[in-house]
Tab-separated table of C-alpha atoms in Angstrom:
chain	number	residue	atom	x	y	z
W	1	UNK	CA	49.040	-95.702	-8.287
W	2	UNK	CA	50.650	-93.781	-5.497
W	3	UNK	CA	54.046	-93.914	-7.198
W	4	UNK	CA	52.571	-92.731	-10.476
W	5	UNK	CA	50.866	-89.847	-8.706
W	6	UNK	CA	54.088	-88.812	-6.973
W	7	UNK	CA	55.959	-89.090	-10.266
W	8	UNK	CA	53.347	-86.929	-11.979
W	9	UNK	CA	53.683	-84.297	-9.278
W	10	UNK	CA	57.463	-84.291	-9.637
W	11	UNK	CA	57.239	-83.921	-13.425
W	12	UNK	CA	54.834	-80.983	-13.095
W	13	UNK	CA	57.059	-79.270	-10.515
W	14	UNK	CA	60.179	-79.851	-12.600
W	15	UNK	CA	58.557	-78.478	-15.780
W	16	UNK	CA	57.239	-75.465	-13.915
W	17	UNK	CA	60.678	-74.681	-12.520
W	18	UNK	CA	62.302	-75.304	-15.908
W	19	UNK	CA	59.938	-72.951	-17.682
W	20	UNK	CA	60.164	-70.248	-15.051
W	21	UNK	CA	63.929	-70.101	-14.500
W	22	UNK	CA	66.404	-72.381	-16.228
W	23	UNK	CA	65.401	-71.818	-19.835
W	24	UNK	CA	65.569	-68.069	-19.489
W	25	UNK	CA	68.792	-68.215	-17.557
W	26	UNK	CA	70.444	-70.663	-19.901
W	27	UNK	CA	69.395	-68.673	-22.954
W	28	UNK	CA	70.639	-65.384	-21.536
W	29	UNK	CA	73.900	-66.681	-20.099
W	30	UNK	CA	74.877	-67.903	-23.561
W	31	UNK	CA	75.430	-64.312	-24.715
W	32	UNK	CA	78.753	-62.541	-24.950
W	33	UNK	CA	78.709	-58.759	-25.443
W	34	UNK	CA	81.353	-57.325	-27.761
W	35	UNK	CA	81.808	-53.607	-26.991
W	36	UNK	CA	84.333	-51.295	-28.721
W	37	UNK	CA	86.501	-48.749	-26.886
W	38	UNK	CA	88.023	-46.878	-29.789
W	39	UNK	CA	89.435	-43.366	-30.210
W	40	UNK	CA	89.685	-41.090	-27.190
W	41	UNK	CA	88.300	-41.957	-23.790
W	42	UNK	CA	85.859	-39.171	-22.831
W	43	UNK	CA	82.472	-38.598	-21.242
W	44	UNK	CA	80.547	-39.498	-24.373
W	45	UNK	CA	82.185	-42.942	-24.318
W	46	UNK	CA	81.103	-43.375	-20.701
W	47	UNK	CA	77.457	-42.761	-21.647
W	48	UNK	CA	77.682	-45.391	-24.396
W	49	UNK	CA	79.360	-47.973	-22.149
W	50	UNK	CA	76.834	-47.330	-19.393
W	51	UNK	CA	74.052	-48.276	-21.803
W	52	UNK	CA	75.965	-51.329	-23.075
W	53	UNK	CA	76.753	-52.637	-19.577
W	54	UNK	CA	73.163	-52.137	-18.490
W	55	UNK	CA	71.900	-54.155	-21.469
W	56	UNK	CA	74.427	-56.924	-20.799
W	57	UNK	CA	73.387	-57.128	-17.142
W	58	UNK	CA	69.675	-57.144	-17.979
W	59	UNK	CA	70.277	-60.110	-20.286
W	60	UNK	CA	72.511	-61.944	-17.803
W	61	UNK	CA	75.400	-62.025	-20.254
W	62	UNK	CA	78.136	-64.542	-19.607
W	63	UNK	CA	80.959	-62.166	-20.539
W	64	UNK	CA	81.729	-58.674	-21.788
W	65	UNK	CA	84.601	-58.279	-24.240
W	66	UNK	CA	85.976	-54.732	-24.476
W	67	UNK	CA	87.642	-54.249	-27.859
W	68	UNK	CA	90.301	-51.653	-26.957
W	69	UNK	CA	92.190	-49.515	-29.424
W	70	UNK	CA	92.764	-46.048	-27.980
W	71	UNK	CA	95.606	-43.541	-27.513
W	72	UNK	CA	94.126	-42.558	-24.150
W	73	UNK	CA	91.865	-39.766	-23.038
W	74	UNK	CA	90.579	-38.007	-19.979
W	75	UNK	CA	91.201	-39.198	-16.451
W	76	UNK	CA	87.761	-38.316	-15.070
W	77	UNK	CA	85.982	-40.222	-17.833
W	78	UNK	CA	88.312	-43.222	-17.435
W	79	UNK	CA	87.617	-43.251	-13.701
W	80	UNK	CA	83.849	-43.393	-14.256
W	81	UNK	CA	84.188	-46.184	-16.817
W	82	UNK	CA	86.414	-48.138	-14.428
W	83	UNK	CA	83.663	-47.870	-11.822
W	84	UNK	CA	81.245	-49.437	-14.322
W	85	UNK	CA	83.641	-52.328	-14.864
W	86	UNK	CA	84.240	-52.862	-11.155
W	87	UNK	CA	80.527	-52.755	-10.325
W	88	UNK	CA	79.458	-55.515	-12.703
W	89	UNK	CA	79.478	-59.200	-11.753
W	90	UNK	CA	79.874	-60.204	-15.396
W	91	UNK	CA	83.211	-61.560	-16.543
W	92	UNK	CA	85.105	-58.747	-18.294
W	93	UNK	CA	87.788	-59.347	-20.913
W	94	UNK	CA	90.014	-56.629	-22.367
W	95	UNK	CA	90.883	-57.425	-25.981
W	96	UNK	CA	93.713	-55.039	-26.880
W	97	UNK	CA	93.222	-54.845	-30.604
W	98	UNK	CA	96.366	-52.765	-31.239
W	99	UNK	CA	97.062	-50.116	-28.571
W	100	UNK	CA	95.892	-49.474	-25.018
W	101	UNK	CA	97.767	-46.383	-23.941
W	102	UNK	CA	97.225	-43.988	-21.053
W	103	UNK	CA	93.522	-44.181	-20.046
W	104	UNK	CA	93.192	-47.238	-22.296
W	105	UNK	CA	95.814	-49.077	-20.246
W	106	UNK	CA	94.042	-48.025	-17.062
W	107	UNK	CA	90.755	-49.524	-18.303
W	108	UNK	CA	92.453	-52.721	-19.471
W	109	UNK	CA	93.892	-53.218	-15.976
W	110	UNK	CA	90.359	-53.135	-14.556
W	111	UNK	CA	89.319	-56.124	-16.703
W	112	UNK	CA	89.332	-59.642	-15.290
W	113	UNK	CA	91.429	-60.877	-18.212
W	114	UNK	CA	93.609	-59.225	-20.847
W	115	UNK	CA	94.366	-60.619	-24.302
W	116	UNK	CA	96.444	-58.847	-26.951
W	117	UNK	CA	97.062	-59.107	-30.675
W	118	UNK	CA	100.718	-59.868	-31.625
W	119	UNK	CA	101.548	-56.217	-32.449
W	120	UNK	CA	99.536	-54.792	-29.567
W	121	UNK	CA	100.967	-52.562	-26.842
W	122	UNK	CA	99.886	-51.440	-23.391
W	123	UNK	CA	101.312	-48.620	-21.264
W	124	UNK	CA	102.556	-45.030	-21.741
W	125	UNK	CA	100.082	-43.831	-19.156
W	126	UNK	CA	101.419	-40.503	-17.896
W	127	UNK	CA	98.723	-37.985	-17.002
W	128	UNK	CA	98.876	-34.646	-18.833
W	129	UNK	CA	96.860	-31.445	-18.571
W	130	UNK	CA	94.645	-29.854	-21.228
W	131	UNK	CA	97.632	-27.947	-22.653
W	132	UNK	CA	99.566	-31.162	-23.260
W	133	UNK	CA	102.031	-30.611	-20.436
W	134	UNK	CA	102.816	-32.912	-17.540
W	135	UNK	CA	100.262	-32.579	-14.769
W	136	UNK	CA	101.100	-31.082	-11.391
W	137	UNK	CA	102.493	-33.262	-8.627
W	138	UNK	CA	99.121	-33.710	-6.934
W	139	UNK	CA	97.358	-34.969	-10.060
W	140	UNK	CA	100.371	-37.072	-11.050
W	141	UNK	CA	100.584	-38.757	-7.644
W	142	UNK	CA	96.861	-39.520	-7.649
W	143	UNK	CA	97.027	-41.037	-11.139
W	144	UNK	CA	100.003	-43.249	-10.314
W	145	UNK	CA	98.148	-44.517	-7.256
W	146	UNK	CA	95.060	-45.269	-9.360
W	147	UNK	CA	97.148	-47.225	-11.878
W	148	UNK	CA	98.692	-49.277	-9.078
W	149	UNK	CA	95.311	-49.907	-7.481
W	150	UNK	CA	93.882	-51.049	-10.825
W	151	UNK	CA	96.666	-53.632	-11.200
W	152	UNK	CA	96.380	-54.844	-7.621
W	153	UNK	CA	92.589	-55.216	-7.853
W	154	UNK	CA	93.104	-57.979	-10.437
W	155	UNK	CA	96.159	-59.538	-8.762
W	156	UNK	CA	98.703	-58.061	-11.159
W	157	UNK	CA	102.102	-56.803	-10.076
W	158	UNK	CA	101.658	-53.013	-9.515
W	159	UNK	CA	105.311	-52.238	-10.215
W	160	UNK	CA	104.682	-52.313	-13.966
W	161	UNK	CA	101.565	-50.149	-13.709
W	162	UNK	CA	103.610	-47.631	-11.713
W	163	UNK	CA	106.320	-47.599	-14.390
W	164	UNK	CA	103.646	-47.008	-17.055
W	165	UNK	CA	102.530	-43.828	-15.293
W	166	UNK	CA	105.715	-42.536	-13.654
W	167	UNK	CA	108.826	-41.927	-15.740
W	168	UNK	CA	111.024	-41.934	-12.637
W	169	UNK	CA	110.022	-45.558	-11.943
W	170	UNK	CA	110.501	-46.817	-15.493
W	171	UNK	CA	114.244	-47.315	-15.169
W	172	UNK	CA	115.292	-46.122	-18.649
W	173	UNK	CA	113.905	-42.616	-18.409
W	174	UNK	CA	110.849	-43.403	-20.524
W	175	UNK	CA	107.350	-44.488	-19.594
W	176	UNK	CA	106.918	-48.250	-19.691
W	177	UNK	CA	105.090	-49.648	-22.711
W	178	UNK	CA	104.774	-53.422	-22.954
W	179	UNK	CA	104.520	-55.431	-26.155
W	180	UNK	CA	102.217	-58.439	-26.309
W	181	UNK	CA	105.016	-60.868	-25.459
W	182	UNK	CA	106.358	-58.669	-22.657
W	183	UNK	CA	102.883	-58.204	-21.177
W	184	UNK	CA	102.342	-61.954	-21.144
W	185	UNK	CA	105.742	-62.521	-19.554
W	186	UNK	CA	105.023	-60.160	-16.616
W	187	UNK	CA	101.455	-61.364	-16.164
W	188	UNK	CA	99.708	-58.357	-17.687
W	189	UNK	CA	98.291	-60.463	-20.509
W	190	UNK	CA	96.550	-63.815	-20.370
W	191	UNK	CA	97.518	-64.628	-23.935
W	192	UNK	CA	98.255	-63.436	-27.440
W	193	UNK	CA	95.582	-63.988	-30.102
W	194	UNK	CA	95.566	-63.255	-33.799
W	195	UNK	CA	91.977	-62.088	-34.096
W	196	UNK	CA	88.606	-61.997	-32.389
W	197	UNK	CA	87.765	-65.598	-33.262
W	198	UNK	CA	91.028	-66.787	-31.686
W	199	UNK	CA	90.107	-64.762	-28.618
W	200	UNK	CA	86.768	-66.569	-28.338
W	201	UNK	CA	88.539	-69.913	-28.534
W	202	UNK	CA	91.163	-68.907	-25.983
W	203	UNK	CA	88.473	-67.790	-23.555
W	204	UNK	CA	86.225	-70.803	-24.346
W	205	UNK	CA	83.459	-68.523	-25.577
W	206	UNK	CA	83.454	-69.668	-29.202
W	207	UNK	CA	80.153	-71.486	-28.830
W	208	UNK	CA	78.335	-68.455	-27.453
W	209	UNK	CA	76.029	-65.942	-29.103
W	210	UNK	CA	78.010	-62.784	-29.805
W	211	UNK	CA	76.092	-59.527	-29.347
W	212	UNK	CA	77.969	-56.616	-30.890
W	213	UNK	CA	77.033	-53.253	-29.388
W	214	UNK	CA	77.738	-50.174	-31.450
W	215	UNK	CA	77.148	-46.545	-30.449
W	216	UNK	CA	74.047	-44.944	-31.922
W	217	UNK	CA	74.279	-41.842	-34.102
W	218	UNK	CA	73.256	-39.722	-31.116
W	219	UNK	CA	75.979	-41.286	-28.968
W	220	UNK	CA	78.600	-40.771	-31.685
W	221	UNK	CA	77.521	-37.147	-32.010
W	222	UNK	CA	77.597	-36.732	-28.231
W	223	UNK	CA	81.151	-38.141	-28.080
W	224	UNK	CA	82.224	-35.607	-30.708
W	225	UNK	CA	80.429	-32.652	-29.140
W	226	UNK	CA	81.586	-33.276	-25.562
W	227	UNK	CA	85.240	-33.507	-26.560
W	228	UNK	CA	87.023	-30.711	-24.617
W	229	UNK	CA	88.621	-29.541	-27.859
W	230	UNK	CA	85.268	-29.238	-29.661
W	231	UNK	CA	83.396	-27.482	-26.821
W	232	UNK	CA	85.216	-24.090	-27.107
W	233	UNK	CA	84.914	-24.239	-30.906
W	234	UNK	CA	81.170	-24.849	-30.652
W	235	UNK	CA	80.670	-22.050	-28.111
W	236	UNK	CA	82.800	-19.691	-30.221
W	237	UNK	CA	80.613	-20.397	-33.268
W	238	UNK	CA	77.539	-19.717	-31.122
W	239	UNK	CA	78.855	-16.428	-29.724
W	240	UNK	CA	80.137	-15.191	-33.090
W	241	UNK	CA	76.869	-16.071	-34.848
W	242	UNK	CA	74.777	-14.235	-32.259
W	243	UNK	CA	77.079	-11.191	-32.326
W	244	UNK	CA	76.849	-10.942	-36.119
W	245	UNK	CA	73.075	-11.278	-35.806
W	246	UNK	CA	72.968	-8.287	-33.432
W	247	UNK	CA	74.619	-6.194	-36.160
W	248	UNK	CA	72.220	-7.422	-38.862
W	249	UNK	CA	68.647	-6.279	-39.494
W	250	UNK	CA	65.998	-8.912	-38.818
W	251	UNK	CA	66.894	-12.530	-38.053
W	252	UNK	CA	68.938	-14.594	-40.495
W	253	UNK	CA	71.688	-17.125	-41.039
W	254	UNK	CA	74.093	-15.899	-38.301
W	255	UNK	CA	71.375	-16.141	-35.641
W	256	UNK	CA	70.326	-19.606	-36.804
W	257	UNK	CA	73.986	-20.679	-36.765
W	258	UNK	CA	74.454	-19.396	-33.208
W	259	UNK	CA	71.307	-20.999	-31.816
W	260	UNK	CA	72.067	-24.275	-33.625
W	261	UNK	CA	75.548	-24.396	-32.054
W	262	UNK	CA	74.042	-23.878	-28.599
W	263	UNK	CA	71.412	-26.519	-29.337
W	264	UNK	CA	74.113	-29.015	-30.336
W	265	UNK	CA	76.062	-28.197	-27.188
W	266	UNK	CA	73.162	-29.008	-24.889
W	267	UNK	CA	72.055	-32.011	-26.958
W	268	UNK	CA	75.490	-33.633	-26.794
W	269	UNK	CA	75.926	-32.993	-23.089
W	270	UNK	CA	72.438	-34.290	-22.273
W	271	UNK	CA	72.984	-37.495	-24.278
W	272	UNK	CA	76.345	-37.942	-22.537
W	273	UNK	CA	74.590	-37.617	-19.187
W	274	UNK	CA	76.472	-34.446	-18.237
W	275	UNK	CA	73.510	-32.084	-18.399
W	276	UNK	CA	69.926	-32.580	-17.341
W	277	UNK	CA	66.688	-30.835	-18.207
W	278	UNK	CA	67.175	-28.504	-15.253
W	279	UNK	CA	70.372	-27.174	-16.878
W	280	UNK	CA	68.569	-26.592	-20.160
W	281	UNK	CA	65.707	-24.886	-18.286
W	282	UNK	CA	68.238	-22.615	-16.563
W	283	UNK	CA	69.616	-21.603	-19.968
W	284	UNK	CA	66.139	-20.929	-21.388
W	285	UNK	CA	65.200	-18.761	-18.390
W	286	UNK	CA	68.462	-16.830	-18.761
W	287	UNK	CA	67.866	-16.301	-22.488
W	288	UNK	CA	64.314	-15.116	-21.788
W	289	UNK	CA	65.600	-12.564	-19.270
W	290	UNK	CA	68.166	-11.253	-21.757
W	291	UNK	CA	65.418	-10.796	-24.360
W	292	UNK	CA	63.210	-9.132	-21.733
W	293	UNK	CA	65.976	-6.587	-21.129
W	294	UNK	CA	65.162	-5.118	-24.554
W	295	UNK	CA	61.759	-4.082	-23.234
W	296	UNK	CA	62.429	-3.514	-19.513
W	297	UNK	CA	64.681	-0.583	-18.581
W	298	UNK	CA	67.270	-0.806	-15.834
W	299	UNK	CA	69.836	-3.437	-16.937
W	300	UNK	CA	69.380	-5.733	-13.902
W	301	UNK	CA	67.214	-8.191	-15.821
W	302	UNK	CA	69.808	-8.525	-18.589
W	303	UNK	CA	72.686	-9.005	-16.145
W	304	UNK	CA	70.742	-11.691	-14.276
W	305	UNK	CA	69.888	-13.435	-17.562
W	306	UNK	CA	73.526	-13.408	-18.690
W	307	UNK	CA	74.625	-14.846	-15.355
W	308	UNK	CA	72.074	-17.684	-15.637
W	309	UNK	CA	73.243	-18.495	-19.168
W	310	UNK	CA	76.890	-18.683	-18.062
W	311	UNK	CA	75.927	-20.796	-15.044
W	312	UNK	CA	73.962	-23.248	-17.218
W	313	UNK	CA	76.933	-23.670	-19.574
W	314	UNK	CA	79.335	-24.280	-16.687
W	315	UNK	CA	77.008	-26.806	-15.038
W	316	UNK	CA	76.528	-28.659	-18.335
W	317	UNK	CA	80.252	-29.319	-18.756
W	318	UNK	CA	82.206	-32.317	-17.543
W	319	UNK	CA	84.872	-30.161	-15.920
W	320	UNK	CA	84.177	-26.721	-14.437
W	321	UNK	CA	87.612	-25.267	-15.176
W	322	UNK	CA	87.557	-26.524	-18.776
W	323	UNK	CA	84.122	-24.961	-19.262
W	324	UNK	CA	85.269	-21.617	-17.815
W	325	UNK	CA	88.205	-21.619	-20.238
W	326	UNK	CA	85.894	-22.542	-23.144
W	327	UNK	CA	83.482	-19.718	-22.239
W	328	UNK	CA	86.370	-17.243	-21.950
W	329	UNK	CA	87.590	-18.238	-25.437
W	330	UNK	CA	84.046	-17.841	-26.823
W	331	UNK	CA	83.679	-14.371	-25.266
W	332	UNK	CA	87.082	-13.348	-26.642
W	333	UNK	CA	86.014	-14.469	-30.132
W	334	UNK	CA	82.765	-12.494	-29.749
W	335	UNK	CA	84.642	-9.315	-28.739
W	336	UNK	CA	87.064	-9.657	-31.659
W	337	UNK	CA	84.092	-10.160	-33.983
W	338	UNK	CA	82.411	-6.995	-32.663
W	339	UNK	CA	85.575	-4.937	-33.149
W	340	UNK	CA	86.013	-6.180	-36.716
W	341	UNK	CA	82.377	-5.474	-37.592
W	342	UNK	CA	82.468	-1.928	-36.208
W	343	UNK	CA	86.016	-0.939	-37.133
W	344	UNK	CA	86.443	-2.436	-40.596
W	345	UNK	CA	82.872	-2.854	-41.846
W	346	UNK	CA	81.274	0.135	-40.145
W	347	UNK	CA	78.401	-1.947	-38.812
W	348	UNK	CA	75.998	-0.493	-36.250
W	349	UNK	CA	74.221	-2.389	-33.521
W	350	UNK	CA	70.739	-2.584	-35.038
W	351	UNK	CA	69.203	-4.118	-31.970
W	352	UNK	CA	69.874	-0.882	-30.063
W	353	UNK	CA	67.594	1.035	-32.418
W	354	UNK	CA	64.651	-0.240	-30.364
W	355	UNK	CA	66.285	0.613	-27.051
W	356	UNK	CA	68.080	3.913	-27.658
W	357	UNK	CA	66.950	7.078	-29.454
W	358	UNK	CA	69.284	7.070	-32.423
W	359	UNK	CA	68.091	10.348	-34.066
W	360	UNK	CA	70.305	13.407	-33.590
W	361	UNK	CA	68.795	16.903	-33.370
W	362	UNK	CA	71.114	18.326	-36.024
W	363	UNK	CA	70.429	20.877	-38.705
W	364	UNK	CA	71.144	18.213	-41.341
W	365	UNK	CA	68.347	16.094	-39.883
W	366	UNK	CA	65.947	19.063	-39.956
W	367	UNK	CA	66.212	19.992	-36.272
W	368	UNK	CA	66.942	23.675	-35.386
W	369	UNK	CA	66.544	25.561	-32.158
W	370	UNK	CA	65.026	28.556	-34.051
W	371	UNK	CA	64.527	29.888	-37.575
W	372	UNK	CA	67.714	31.232	-39.123
W	373	UNK	CA	66.612	34.370	-41.003
W	374	UNK	CA	69.471	34.603	-43.456
W	375	UNK	CA	67.087	35.943	-46.114
W	376	UNK	CA	67.011	39.277	-44.210
W	377	UNK	CA	70.700	40.020	-44.949
W	378	UNK	CA	70.945	43.354	-46.774
W	379	UNK	CA	67.310	44.225	-46.192
W	380	UNK	CA	66.338	47.689	-44.943
W	381	UNK	CA	63.663	48.376	-42.355
W	382	UNK	CA	62.621	51.117	-39.905
W	383	UNK	CA	63.288	51.200	-36.180
W	384	UNK	CA	59.958	51.406	-34.405
W	385	UNK	CA	61.568	51.457	-30.965
W	386	UNK	CA	64.827	53.021	-29.868
W	387	UNK	CA	67.763	50.624	-30.311
W	388	UNK	CA	69.823	50.796	-27.101
W	389	UNK	CA	71.280	48.675	-28.746
W	390	UNK	CA	68.395	46.130	-28.706
W	391	UNK	CA	64.996	47.000	-29.989
W	392	UNK	CA	62.469	46.310	-32.720
W	393	UNK	CA	62.450	47.098	-36.405
W	394	UNK	CA	59.658	46.929	-38.907
W	395	UNK	CA	60.293	45.123	-42.163
W	396	UNK	CA	57.253	45.334	-44.355
W	397	UNK	CA	54.463	44.402	-41.997
W	398	UNK	CA	56.685	42.117	-39.818
W	399	UNK	CA	58.068	43.225	-36.449
W	400	UNK	CA	61.562	41.799	-35.844
W	401	UNK	CA	63.701	41.934	-32.707
W	402	UNK	CA	67.158	43.262	-33.601
W	403	UNK	CA	70.301	44.678	-32.033
W	404	UNK	CA	72.253	47.602	-33.399
W	405	UNK	CA	75.852	47.264	-34.460
W	406	UNK	CA	77.055	49.837	-32.039
W	407	UNK	CA	75.460	52.998	-30.811
W	408	UNK	CA	71.999	54.364	-30.219
W	409	UNK	CA	69.485	54.413	-33.095
W	410	UNK	CA	66.436	56.636	-32.731
W	411	UNK	CA	62.851	55.722	-33.581
W	412	UNK	CA	62.006	56.148	-37.284
W	413	UNK	CA	65.567	55.755	-38.535
W	414	UNK	CA	66.231	53.322	-41.354
W	415	UNK	CA	68.399	50.298	-40.502
W	416	UNK	CA	70.017	47.625	-42.653
W	417	UNK	CA	70.455	43.984	-41.629
W	418	UNK	CA	74.190	43.245	-41.792
W	419	UNK	CA	74.491	39.980	-39.837
W	420	UNK	CA	72.287	37.023	-38.857
W	421	UNK	CA	73.570	34.680	-36.116
W	422	UNK	CA	70.765	32.281	-35.291
W	423	UNK	CA	68.205	34.325	-33.367
W	424	UNK	CA	70.512	37.379	-33.211
W	425	UNK	CA	69.902	39.859	-36.029
W	426	UNK	CA	72.400	42.738	-36.207
W	427	UNK	CA	71.480	46.019	-37.928
W	428	UNK	CA	73.251	49.299	-38.838
W	429	UNK	CA	71.758	52.768	-39.372
W	430	UNK	CA	71.639	53.585	-43.098
W	431	UNK	CA	70.546	56.300	-45.507
W	432	UNK	CA	68.945	53.722	-47.762
W	433	UNK	CA	65.211	53.801	-48.137
W	434	UNK	CA	63.072	50.900	-46.859
W	435	UNK	CA	61.747	48.635	-49.597
W	436	UNK	CA	57.993	48.753	-50.060
């Protein structure tokens, strides 16, 4: 009886432990996450990979396979993605499914294992600036060191990583790019596989559940929007649309286009994790102050609002200098648009109609400083005061202030109006009789 009781206790304890831990662990550890790294490496890709890695870790995945086919990308984004790879305890495998150049090579070197397709290549990892030129010595030196460190962190010979990034170390005057066979020979590849299924067999993961992670529509849009080439285009569309709207009565298509471009800018940068709600709030406050300037005199409110808008755009970007350049391009486009609208289309700034008095006090508009009595020309009246030379004449029953053409005119003499210059009416003594 005692043995049976002990056995029963052991069975209960074992089942409890099995239900609480092993089943969940065994089920989760059977998963392999297949994550693509395609096209350019940029901040939008980092946001996607951050989500994918988090999901893999939450499910205790056995391995993460990074399907790499990229010409490269941006150093800052690659550095953040490399930090994701280094921070995880999950086995990471780089599957170079054609090319891993520049930032792609850098990411592949951070993986625990590298496998390549037969026509795959890895290398050509020189760092260049936004204009496509070789980076300065400081940036170049830092990048070469990062490439070497990436190779060393996974026990690979750093000499080849250095030659990938530094043309002076390559030996033949060109950056090192390794084929699949060459990479395997120097220890930069664990094997050459024909396809993804061969990769699973080579890594002994063919019996696992494959979880393919694809970027959502929002993440794809964010990757497109946050591309440093697209950002100045988007801001230029926004600035041009708003400028055209200022020269148009009411609110129409140009204004909607401008606000939509700004909305896309902030949406993409928020999804990519570059901008937060505080940045968007800063922009909204700045926009509100600019609008308030239309009703509050002084100009300070508008200047402060413009400064807040520029600050929010700069803070939302991945790189401050790139954002400043993008904003400068957008402002230049806006100025060119204003010149074209005013110079070639004769447009006027309608929004100023509410801020500035646009009416001119001209005669054509019905404004005169006094009545111009041109109808008196040739009329004859009688001087009722001496004209010395100024005085008063009587025309009918109307008393009119006049000035004589030259000399003295006595009271009662007839005078003829010979000139009217605004309020100045010039008369001359005449023998003509006054009209009744």
